[in-house]
Amino acid sequence: MRKLNELRLGSLTVLSSHPVLDQFARDLVAGLKIENVPKSKVTVYVGLHRKFGTHIFRSGKRLAIQTEQYFDANGKKMWRRMKRWRTLKATLVNHRILDLSPANKPHYDFLPSFLRRRVDFGPYIFPCSKPDFRPGDNDAFLFFGEINYRRRALLSDRLGVPVKIVPHGTFGEDLQRIIAQAAGILNLHYVDGRYSEAPRLLSACLAGKAVMSEPLGDEVVLGRDYIGLGQRPTVDEARAVYDRFWKNFAANYRFSCFLHSIMK
């Protein structure tokens, strides 16, 4: 098992075991303030599909975050789902499961009702307060993430704006510095479908950037909360989209509020 990345803020501990999930964990903690963290002990496991060894039995409340996309917003099956016995085990061991995608609900239908009640759906990962909009110092939209054949084809197409591609494997402060310079964040799906890459939306929100994307899930609205491909927004238009993204979407999915809800 890969060495665990462990982040702490007050009584909260966040564990992850993969570079991409480590970045997500850093962003989760970056959006919190110590005064908004519950007083009681909470351990958050980022990546329900990952192995955490004996750490799954840590004392206090245990919350596991499921980040994979099993179905898209239209019910289309996406990449391979977690085996039922592993889902059952995770639901028994943890006090709550947070699946970032409401479209994944059918995956949990086999669970008995008392365990299904432990599973929550939605991208409850956003900061306590709204980060300031930051236009950046150039007009390029930034793409970061693994590039497969599908993304490569889209990146080689005419997307309507200048695009800067971050070298694969760039994380942490290096990634933050590059994001800060960009006009916005470009989101392209890894596989064909309609779904929301919530961790990338979180990174954009923390940096104060508008998102340009292929169609996302039902939680976010094209044209209101994010920019469609093929458009070239002005700074004022990008600011307006970011403001609406926060007001209509991100503010309703604050991680701190969710943490307090699981303490009841």
PDB file of C-alpha atoms in Angstrom:
ATOM      1  CA  MET A   1       0.000   0.000   0.000  1.00  0.00           C
ATOM      2  CA  ARG A   2       1.267   3.470  -0.906  1.00  0.00           C
ATOM      3  CA  LYS A   3       2.252   5.633   2.042  1.00  0.00           C
ATOM      4  CA  LEU A   4      -0.700   7.675   3.211  1.00  0.00           C
ATOM      5  CA  ASN A   5      -0.802  11.431   2.845  1.00  0.00           C
ATOM      6  CA  GLU A   6      -2.175  12.863   6.107  1.00  0.00           C
ATOM      7  CA  LEU A   7      -3.434  16.411   6.596  1.00  0.00           C
ATOM      8  CA  ARG A   8      -4.726  17.837   9.859  1.00  0.00           C
ATOM      9  CA  LEU A   9      -6.739  20.881  10.815  1.00  0.00           C
ATOM     10  CA  GLY A  10      -7.874  20.965  14.416  1.00  0.00           C
ATOM     11  CA  SER A  11      -9.852  17.800  15.135  1.00  0.00           C
ATOM     12  CA  LEU A  12     -10.067  16.930  11.425  1.00  0.00           C
ATOM     13  CA  THR A  13      -7.726  14.439   9.732  1.00  0.00           C
ATOM     14  CA  VAL A  14      -7.838  13.884   5.963  1.00  0.00           C
ATOM     15  CA  LEU A  15      -6.164  10.762   4.511  1.00  0.00           C
ATOM     16  CA  SER A  16      -5.387  10.010   0.853  1.00  0.00           C
ATOM     17  CA  SER A  17      -3.143   7.585  -1.018  1.00  0.00           C
ATOM     18  CA  HIS A  18      -2.796   8.724  -4.642  1.00  0.00           C
ATOM     19  CA  PRO A  19      -1.247  11.918  -6.105  1.00  0.00           C
ATOM     20  CA  VAL A  20      -4.520  13.091  -7.701  1.00  0.00           C
ATOM     21  CA  LEU A  21      -6.457  12.384  -4.500  1.00  0.00           C
ATOM     22  CA  ASP A  22      -3.690  14.029  -2.454  1.00  0.00           C
ATOM     23  CA  GLN A  23      -4.327  17.212  -4.453  1.00  0.00           C
ATOM     24  CA  PHE A  24      -8.053  16.914  -3.813  1.00  0.00           C
ATOM     25  CA  ALA A  25      -7.361  16.427  -0.088  1.00  0.00           C
ATOM     26  CA  ARG A  26      -5.189  19.567  -0.028  1.00  0.00           C
ATOM     27  CA  ASP A  27      -7.960  21.538  -1.711  1.00  0.00           C
ATOM     28  CA  LEU A  28     -10.559  20.233   0.752  1.00  0.00           C
ATOM     29  CA  VAL A  29      -8.505  21.427   3.702  1.00  0.00           C
ATOM     30  CA  ALA A  30      -7.574  24.707   2.000  1.00  0.00           C
ATOM     31  CA  GLY A  31     -11.261  25.615   1.812  1.00  0.00           C
ATOM     32  CA  LEU A  32     -11.766  25.229   5.569  1.00  0.00           C
ATOM     33  CA  LYS A  33     -11.192  27.566   8.484  1.00  0.00           C
ATOM     34  CA  ILE A  34     -10.262  26.181  11.878  1.00  0.00           C
ATOM     35  CA  GLU A  35     -13.326  27.796  13.454  1.00  0.00           C
ATOM     36  CA  ASN A  36     -15.590  25.913  11.005  1.00  0.00           C
ATOM     37  CA  VAL A  37     -14.178  22.467  11.810  1.00  0.00           C
ATOM     38  CA  PRO A  38     -16.240  20.338  14.233  1.00  0.00           C
ATOM     39  CA  LYS A  39     -14.816  20.114  17.760  1.00  0.00           C
ATOM     40  CA  SER A  40     -15.102  16.327  17.835  1.00  0.00           C
ATOM     41  CA  LYS A  41     -12.638  14.051  16.039  1.00  0.00           C
ATOM     42  CA  VAL A  42     -13.346  13.311  12.362  1.00  0.00           C
ATOM     43  CA  THR A  43     -11.281  11.271   9.900  1.00  0.00           C
ATOM     44  CA  VAL A  44     -11.949  11.740   6.184  1.00  0.00           C
ATOM     45  CA  TYR A  45     -10.828   9.040   3.736  1.00  0.00           C
ATOM     46  CA  VAL A  46     -10.464  10.482   0.239  1.00  0.00           C
ATOM     47  CA  GLY A  47     -11.206   7.771  -2.321  1.00  0.00           C
ATOM     48  CA  LEU A  48     -13.594   5.033  -1.235  1.00  0.00           C
ATOM     49  CA  HIS A  49     -11.915   2.663  -3.710  1.00  0.00           C
ATOM     50  CA  ARG A  50      -8.460   3.110  -2.160  1.00  0.00           C
ATOM     51  CA  LYS A  51      -6.933   0.937   0.566  1.00  0.00           C
ATOM     52  CA  PHE A  52      -6.223   2.477   3.972  1.00  0.00           C
ATOM     53  CA  GLY A  53      -5.218  -0.647   5.899  1.00  0.00           C
ATOM     54  CA  THR A  54      -5.822  -0.546   9.651  1.00  0.00           C
ATOM     55  CA  HIS A  55      -6.384   3.221   9.447  1.00  0.00           C
ATOM     56  CA  ILE A  56     -10.026   2.501   8.527  1.00  0.00           C
ATOM     57  CA  PHE A  57     -10.640   1.863  12.231  1.00  0.00           C
ATOM     58  CA  ARG A  58      -9.527   5.250  13.544  1.00  0.00           C
ATOM     59  CA  SER A  59     -11.494   6.579  16.501  1.00  0.00           C
ATOM     60  CA  GLY A  60     -14.096   9.303  16.174  1.00  0.00           C
ATOM     61  CA  LYS A  61     -16.398   9.844  13.224  1.00  0.00           C
ATOM     62  CA  ARG A  62     -15.274   8.331   9.917  1.00  0.00           C
ATOM     63  CA  LEU A  63     -16.294   9.789   6.552  1.00  0.00           C
ATOM     64  CA  ALA A  64     -15.266   8.226   3.223  1.00  0.00           C
ATOM     65  CA  ILE A  65     -15.545  10.232   0.007  1.00  0.00           C
ATOM     66  CA  GLN A  66     -16.374   8.345  -3.194  1.00  0.00           C
ATOM     67  CA  THR A  67     -14.841  10.161  -6.171  1.00  0.00           C
ATOM     68  CA  GLU A  68     -15.386   7.744  -9.091  1.00  0.00           C
ATOM     69  CA  GLN A  69     -18.045   8.212 -11.755  1.00  0.00           C
ATOM     70  CA  TYR A  70     -20.137   5.028 -12.092  1.00  0.00           C
ATOM     71  CA  PHE A  71     -23.009   6.563 -14.088  1.00  0.00           C
ATOM     72  CA  ASP A  72     -23.416   9.848 -15.929  1.00  0.00           C
ATOM     73  CA  ALA A  73     -26.377  12.211 -15.545  1.00  0.00           C
ATOM     74  CA  ASN A  74     -28.290  10.295 -18.243  1.00  0.00           C
ATOM     75  CA  GLY A  75     -27.802   6.929 -16.528  1.00  0.00           C
ATOM     76  CA  LYS A  76     -25.047   5.763 -18.884  1.00  0.00           C
ATOM     77  CA  LYS A  77     -22.620   3.306 -17.291  1.00  0.00           C
ATOM     78  CA  MET A  78     -19.178   4.799 -16.985  1.00  0.00           C
ATOM     79  CA  TRP A  79     -15.965   3.157 -15.782  1.00  0.00           C
ATOM     80  CA  ARG A  80     -15.843   0.031 -13.649  1.00  0.00           C
ATOM     81  CA  ARG A  81     -17.817   0.121 -10.431  1.00  0.00           C
ATOM     82  CA  MET A  82     -16.565  -0.848  -7.004  1.00  0.00           C
ATOM     83  CA  LYS A  83     -17.444  -4.467  -6.155  1.00  0.00           C
ATOM     84  CA  ARG A  84     -20.505  -4.917  -3.975  1.00  0.00           C
ATOM     85  CA  TRP A  85     -18.658  -6.580  -1.119  1.00  0.00           C
ATOM     86  CA  ARG A  86     -16.198  -3.686  -0.922  1.00  0.00           C
ATOM     87  CA  THR A  87     -19.027  -1.138  -0.982  1.00  0.00           C
ATOM     88  CA  LEU A  88     -20.787  -3.085   1.780  1.00  0.00           C
ATOM     89  CA  LYS A  89     -17.620  -3.243   3.883  1.00  0.00           C
ATOM     90  CA  ALA A  90     -16.953   0.487   3.460  1.00  0.00           C
ATOM     91  CA  THR A  91     -20.517   1.351   4.416  1.00  0.00           C
ATOM     92  CA  LEU A  92     -20.302  -0.812   7.545  1.00  0.00           C
ATOM     93  CA  VAL A  93     -16.929   0.590   8.643  1.00  0.00           C
ATOM     94  CA  ASN A  94     -17.664   4.287   8.045  1.00  0.00           C
ATOM     95  CA  HIS A  95     -20.271   6.393   9.770  1.00  0.00           C
ATOM     96  CA  ARG A  96     -21.028   8.173   6.497  1.00  0.00           C
ATOM     97  CA  ILE A  97     -20.195   7.863   2.805  1.00  0.00           C
ATOM     98  CA  LEU A  98     -20.182  10.967   0.608  1.00  0.00           C
ATOM     99  CA  ASP A  99     -20.554  10.124  -3.075  1.00  0.00           C
ATOM    100  CA  LEU A 100     -19.820  13.275  -5.050  1.00  0.00           C
ATOM    101  CA  SER A 101     -22.214  12.363  -7.877  1.00  0.00           C
ATOM    102  CA  PRO A 102     -26.007  12.065  -7.414  1.00  0.00           C
ATOM    103  CA  ALA A 103     -26.009  10.018 -10.646  1.00  0.00           C
ATOM    104  CA  ASN A 104     -24.278   7.181  -8.765  1.00  0.00           C
ATOM    105  CA  LYS A 105     -27.310   6.408  -6.574  1.00  0.00           C
ATOM    106  CA  PRO A 106     -28.204   3.134  -8.388  1.00  0.00           C
ATOM    107  CA  HIS A 107     -24.877   1.645  -7.306  1.00  0.00           C
ATOM    108  CA  TYR A 108     -26.096   1.514  -3.690  1.00  0.00           C
ATOM    109  CA  ASP A 109     -29.552   0.042  -4.315  1.00  0.00           C
ATOM    110  CA  PHE A 110     -28.455  -3.413  -3.119  1.00  0.00           C
ATOM    111  CA  LEU A 111     -27.676  -2.150   0.385  1.00  0.00           C
ATOM    112  CA  PRO A 112     -30.229  -2.660   3.177  1.00  0.00           C
ATOM    113  CA  SER A 113     -32.099   0.524   4.036  1.00  0.00           C
ATOM    114  CA  PHE A 114     -30.236   1.174   7.302  1.00  0.00           C
ATOM    115  CA  LEU A 115     -26.939   1.277   5.375  1.00  0.00           C
ATOM    116  CA  ARG A 116     -28.309   3.304   2.445  1.00  0.00           C
ATOM    117  CA  ARG A 117     -29.115   6.007   4.991  1.00  0.00           C
ATOM    118  CA  ARG A 118     -25.384   6.360   5.624  1.00  0.00           C
ATOM    119  CA  VAL A 119     -24.761   7.393   2.001  1.00  0.00           C
ATOM    120  CA  ASP A 120     -25.087  11.047   0.964  1.00  0.00           C
ATOM    121  CA  PHE A 121     -24.892  12.364  -2.592  1.00  0.00           C
ATOM    122  CA  GLY A 122     -23.596  15.644  -3.964  1.00  0.00           C
ATOM    123  CA  PRO A 123     -20.370  17.625  -4.267  1.00  0.00           C
ATOM    124  CA  TYR A 124     -20.282  18.867  -0.653  1.00  0.00           C
ATOM    125  CA  ILE A 125     -16.653  19.901  -0.922  1.00  0.00           C
ATOM    126  CA  PHE A 126     -16.582  23.678  -1.443  1.00  0.00           C
ATOM    127  CA  PRO A 127     -15.004  26.349   0.785  1.00  0.00           C
ATOM    128  CA  CYS A 128     -16.522  28.013   3.833  1.00  0.00           C
ATOM    129  CA  SER A 129     -16.524  31.416   2.140  1.00  0.00           C
ATOM    130  CA  LYS A 130     -16.342  32.712  -1.403  1.00  0.00           C
ATOM    131  CA  PRO A 131     -12.807  33.190  -2.761  1.00  0.00           C
ATOM    132  CA  ASP A 132     -12.273  36.442  -4.646  1.00  0.00           C
ATOM    133  CA  PHE A 133     -12.451  36.302  -8.427  1.00  0.00           C
ATOM    134  CA  ARG A 134      -8.959  36.482  -9.953  1.00  0.00           C
ATOM    135  CA  PRO A 135      -8.737  37.191 -13.699  1.00  0.00           C
ATOM    136  CA  GLY A 136      -5.090  36.108 -14.057  1.00  0.00           C
ATOM    137  CA  ASP A 137      -2.430  37.783 -16.157  1.00  0.00           C
ATOM    138  CA  ASN A 138      -3.128  36.156 -19.538  1.00  0.00           C
ATOM    139  CA  ASP A 139      -6.130  35.137 -21.640  1.00  0.00           C
ATOM    140  CA  ALA A 140      -5.448  31.373 -21.719  1.00  0.00           C
ATOM    141  CA  PHE A 141      -7.730  28.802 -20.136  1.00  0.00           C
ATOM    142  CA  LEU A 142      -5.796  26.167 -18.239  1.00  0.00           C
ATOM    143  CA  PHE A 143      -6.121  22.413 -18.632  1.00  0.00           C
ATOM    144  CA  PHE A 144      -4.612  20.068 -16.045  1.00  0.00           C
ATOM    145  CA  GLY A 145      -5.061  16.330 -15.687  1.00  0.00           C
ATOM    146  CA  GLU A 146      -4.231  13.137 -17.531  1.00  0.00           C
ATOM    147  CA  ILE A 147      -4.498  13.381 -21.318  1.00  0.00           C
ATOM    148  CA  ASN A 148      -6.013  10.352 -23.032  1.00  0.00           C
ATOM    149  CA  TYR A 149      -6.980   9.966 -26.690  1.00  0.00           C
ATOM    150  CA  ARG A 150     -10.332  11.729 -26.175  1.00  0.00           C
ATOM    151  CA  ARG A 151      -8.908  14.765 -24.414  1.00  0.00           C
ATOM    152  CA  ARG A 152      -6.031  14.970 -26.882  1.00  0.00           C
ATOM    153  CA  ALA A 153      -8.495  15.160 -29.784  1.00  0.00           C
ATOM    154  CA  LEU A 154     -10.462  17.937 -28.091  1.00  0.00           C
ATOM    155  CA  LEU A 155      -7.343  19.879 -27.184  1.00  0.00           C
ATOM    156  CA  SER A 156      -6.179  19.744 -30.801  1.00  0.00           C
ATOM    157  CA  ASP A 157      -9.551  21.141 -31.942  1.00  0.00           C
ATOM    158  CA  ARG A 158     -10.490  24.826 -32.071  1.00  0.00           C
ATOM    159  CA  LEU A 159     -11.939  25.481 -28.618  1.00  0.00           C
ATOM    160  CA  GLY A 160     -12.500  29.192 -29.088  1.00  0.00           C
ATOM    161  CA  VAL A 161      -9.916  30.363 -26.538  1.00  0.00           C
ATOM    162  CA  PRO A 162      -6.160  30.071 -26.065  1.00  0.00           C
ATOM    163  CA  VAL A 163      -5.375  26.957 -24.019  1.00  0.00           C
ATOM    164  CA  LYS A 164      -2.380  26.238 -21.782  1.00  0.00           C
ATOM    165  CA  ILE A 165      -1.736  22.585 -20.837  1.00  0.00           C
ATOM    166  CA  VAL A 166      -0.111  21.876 -17.485  1.00  0.00           C
ATOM    167  CA  PRO A 167       2.520  19.104 -17.571  1.00  0.00           C
ATOM    168  CA  HIS A 168       1.018  15.889 -16.238  1.00  0.00           C
ATOM    169  CA  GLY A 169       2.006  15.212 -12.632  1.00  0.00           C
ATOM    170  CA  THR A 170       2.035  18.878 -11.561  1.00  0.00           C
ATOM    171  CA  PHE A 171       0.485  19.245  -8.113  1.00  0.00           C
ATOM    172  CA  GLY A 172       0.550  21.353  -4.976  1.00  0.00           C
ATOM    173  CA  GLU A 173       2.120  24.799  -4.961  1.00  0.00           C
ATOM    174  CA  ASP A 174       3.451  24.397  -8.508  1.00  0.00           C
ATOM    175  CA  LEU A 175      -0.077  23.823  -9.793  1.00  0.00           C
ATOM    176  CA  GLN A 176      -1.481  26.684  -7.720  1.00  0.00           C
ATOM    177  CA  ARG A 177       1.019  29.142  -9.189  1.00  0.00           C
ATOM    178  CA  ILE A 178       0.116  28.123 -12.746  1.00  0.00           C
ATOM    179  CA  ILE A 179      -3.626  28.285 -12.054  1.00  0.00           C
ATOM    180  CA  ALA A 180      -3.265  31.775 -10.585  1.00  0.00           C
ATOM    181  CA  GLN A 181      -1.955  33.080 -13.923  1.00  0.00           C
ATOM    182  CA  ALA A 182      -4.808  31.675 -16.037  1.00  0.00           C
ATOM    183  CA  ALA A 183      -7.944  33.397 -17.284  1.00  0.00           C
ATOM    184  CA  GLY A 184     -10.001  30.337 -16.301  1.00  0.00           C
ATOM    185  CA  ILE A 185     -10.066  26.554 -16.042  1.00  0.00           C
ATOM    186  CA  LEU A 186     -10.832  24.233 -18.951  1.00  0.00           C
ATOM    187  CA  ASN A 187     -12.618  20.993 -18.090  1.00  0.00           C
ATOM    188  CA  LEU A 188     -12.730  18.101 -20.586  1.00  0.00           C
ATOM    189  CA  HIS A 189     -14.236  14.717 -19.735  1.00  0.00           C
ATOM    190  CA  TYR A 190     -11.977  11.683 -19.559  1.00  0.00           C
ATOM    191  CA  VAL A 191     -14.682   9.551 -21.195  1.00  0.00           C
ATOM    192  CA  ASP A 192     -17.756  10.593 -23.167  1.00  0.00           C
ATOM    193  CA  GLY A 193     -20.722  11.437 -20.952  1.00  0.00           C
ATOM    194  CA  ARG A 194     -22.400  14.188 -18.971  1.00  0.00           C
ATOM    195  CA  TYR A 195     -21.003  14.419 -15.472  1.00  0.00           C
ATOM    196  CA  SER A 196     -19.250  16.846 -13.148  1.00  0.00           C
ATOM    197  CA  GLU A 197     -15.561  16.551 -12.250  1.00  0.00           C
ATOM    198  CA  ALA A 198     -16.152  17.997  -8.779  1.00  0.00           C
ATOM    199  CA  PRO A 199     -12.490  18.070  -7.636  1.00  0.00           C
ATOM    200  CA  ARG A 200     -11.539  20.198 -10.665  1.00  0.00           C
ATOM    201  CA  LEU A 201     -14.465  22.525  -9.965  1.00  0.00           C
ATOM    202  CA  LEU A 202     -13.158  22.867  -6.412  1.00  0.00           C
ATOM    203  CA  SER A 203      -9.660  23.751  -7.640  1.00  0.00           C
ATOM    204  CA  ALA A 204     -11.150  26.418  -9.909  1.00  0.00           C
ATOM    205  CA  CYS A 205     -13.303  27.822  -7.126  1.00  0.00           C
ATOM    206  CA  LEU A 206     -10.406  28.094  -4.675  1.00  0.00           C
ATOM    207  CA  ALA A 207      -8.399  29.968  -7.309  1.00  0.00           C
ATOM    208  CA  GLY A 208     -11.276  32.338  -8.105  1.00  0.00           C
ATOM    209  CA  LYS A 209     -11.578  31.140 -11.708  1.00  0.00           C
ATOM    210  CA  ALA A 210     -14.508  30.614 -14.051  1.00  0.00           C
ATOM    211  CA  VAL A 211     -14.805  27.164 -15.638  1.00  0.00           C
ATOM    212  CA  MET A 212     -15.191  26.372 -19.333  1.00  0.00           C
ATOM    213  CA  SER A 213     -16.444  22.845 -19.875  1.00  0.00           C
ATOM    214  CA  GLU A 214     -18.276  20.230 -21.837  1.00  0.00           C
ATOM    215  CA  PRO A 215     -21.787  19.629 -20.427  1.00  0.00           C
ATOM    216  CA  LEU A 216     -21.682  18.843 -16.706  1.00  0.00           C
ATOM    217  CA  GLY A 217     -24.154  17.093 -14.409  1.00  0.00           C
ATOM    218  CA  ASP A 218     -27.559  18.352 -13.350  1.00  0.00           C
ATOM    219  CA  GLU A 219     -26.163  20.177 -10.308  1.00  0.00           C
ATOM    220  CA  VAL A 220     -24.619  22.921 -12.479  1.00  0.00           C
ATOM    221  CA  VAL A 221     -26.231  24.906 -15.285  1.00  0.00           C
ATOM    222  CA  LEU A 222     -24.523  25.664 -18.596  1.00  0.00           C
ATOM    223  CA  GLY A 223     -24.317  29.390 -19.293  1.00  0.00           C
ATOM    224  CA  ARG A 224     -25.220  30.289 -15.719  1.00  0.00           C
ATOM    225  CA  ASP A 225     -22.566  28.486 -13.667  1.00  0.00           C
ATOM    226  CA  TYR A 226     -19.984  27.646 -16.323  1.00  0.00           C
ATOM    227  CA  ILE A 227     -18.977  28.571 -19.863  1.00  0.00           C
ATOM    228  CA  GLY A 228     -19.590  26.261 -22.819  1.00  0.00           C
ATOM    229  CA  LEU A 229     -16.850  25.261 -25.248  1.00  0.00           C
ATOM    230  CA  GLY A 230     -16.375  27.538 -28.234  1.00  0.00           C
ATOM    231  CA  GLN A 231     -16.989  30.775 -26.353  1.00  0.00           C
ATOM    232  CA  ARG A 232     -14.463  33.494 -25.570  1.00  0.00           C
ATOM    233  CA  PRO A 233     -15.633  35.448 -22.527  1.00  0.00           C
ATOM    234  CA  THR A 234     -14.415  38.876 -21.528  1.00  0.00           C
ATOM    235  CA  VAL A 235     -13.032  39.353 -18.025  1.00  0.00           C
ATOM    236  CA  ASP A 236     -16.360  40.839 -16.910  1.00  0.00           C
ATOM    237  CA  GLU A 237     -18.281  37.908 -18.393  1.00  0.00           C
ATOM    238  CA  ALA A 238     -15.975  35.405 -16.675  1.00  0.00           C
ATOM    239  CA  ARG A 239     -16.412  37.272 -13.390  1.00  0.00           C
ATOM    240  CA  ALA A 240     -20.205  37.142 -13.744  1.00  0.00           C
ATOM    241  CA  VAL A 241     -20.126  33.391 -14.426  1.00  0.00           C
ATOM    242  CA  TYR A 242     -17.883  32.819 -11.406  1.00  0.00           C
ATOM    243  CA  ASP A 243     -20.198  34.882  -9.188  1.00  0.00           C
ATOM    244  CA  ARG A 244     -23.211  32.859 -10.334  1.00  0.00           C
ATOM    245  CA  PHE A 245     -21.256  29.601  -9.904  1.00  0.00           C
ATOM    246  CA  TRP A 246     -20.705  30.482  -6.268  1.00  0.00           C
ATOM    247  CA  LYS A 247     -24.177  31.838  -5.524  1.00  0.00           C
ATOM    248  CA  ASN A 248     -26.219  29.151  -7.284  1.00  0.00           C
ATOM    249  CA  PHE A 249     -24.001  26.122  -6.818  1.00  0.00           C
ATOM    250  CA  ALA A 250     -20.863  26.111  -4.660  1.00  0.00           C
ATOM    251  CA  ALA A 251     -22.392  28.002  -1.720  1.00  0.00           C
ATOM    252  CA  ASN A 252     -24.985  25.216  -1.406  1.00  0.00           C
ATOM    253  CA  TYR A 253     -22.303  22.522  -1.159  1.00  0.00           C
ATOM    254  CA  ARG A 254     -19.903  23.729   1.546  1.00  0.00           C
ATOM    255  CA  PHE A 255     -17.723  21.028   3.033  1.00  0.00           C
ATOM    256  CA  SER A 256     -17.825  22.603   6.499  1.00  0.00           C
ATOM    257  CA  CYS A 257     -21.638  22.428   6.598  1.00  0.00           C
ATOM    258  CA  PHE A 258     -21.555  18.787   5.578  1.00  0.00           C
ATOM    259  CA  LEU A 259     -18.979  17.961   8.271  1.00  0.00           C
ATOM    260  CA  HIS A 260     -21.207  19.467  10.938  1.00  0.00           C
ATOM    261  CA  SER A 261     -24.223  17.546   9.610  1.00  0.00           C
ATOM    262  CA  ILE A 262     -22.522  14.166  10.116  1.00  0.00           C
ATOM    263  CA  MET A 263     -21.804  14.958  13.775  1.00  0.00           C
ATOM    264  CA  LYS A 264     -25.507  14.832  14.653  1.00  0.00           C
TER     265      LYS A 264
END
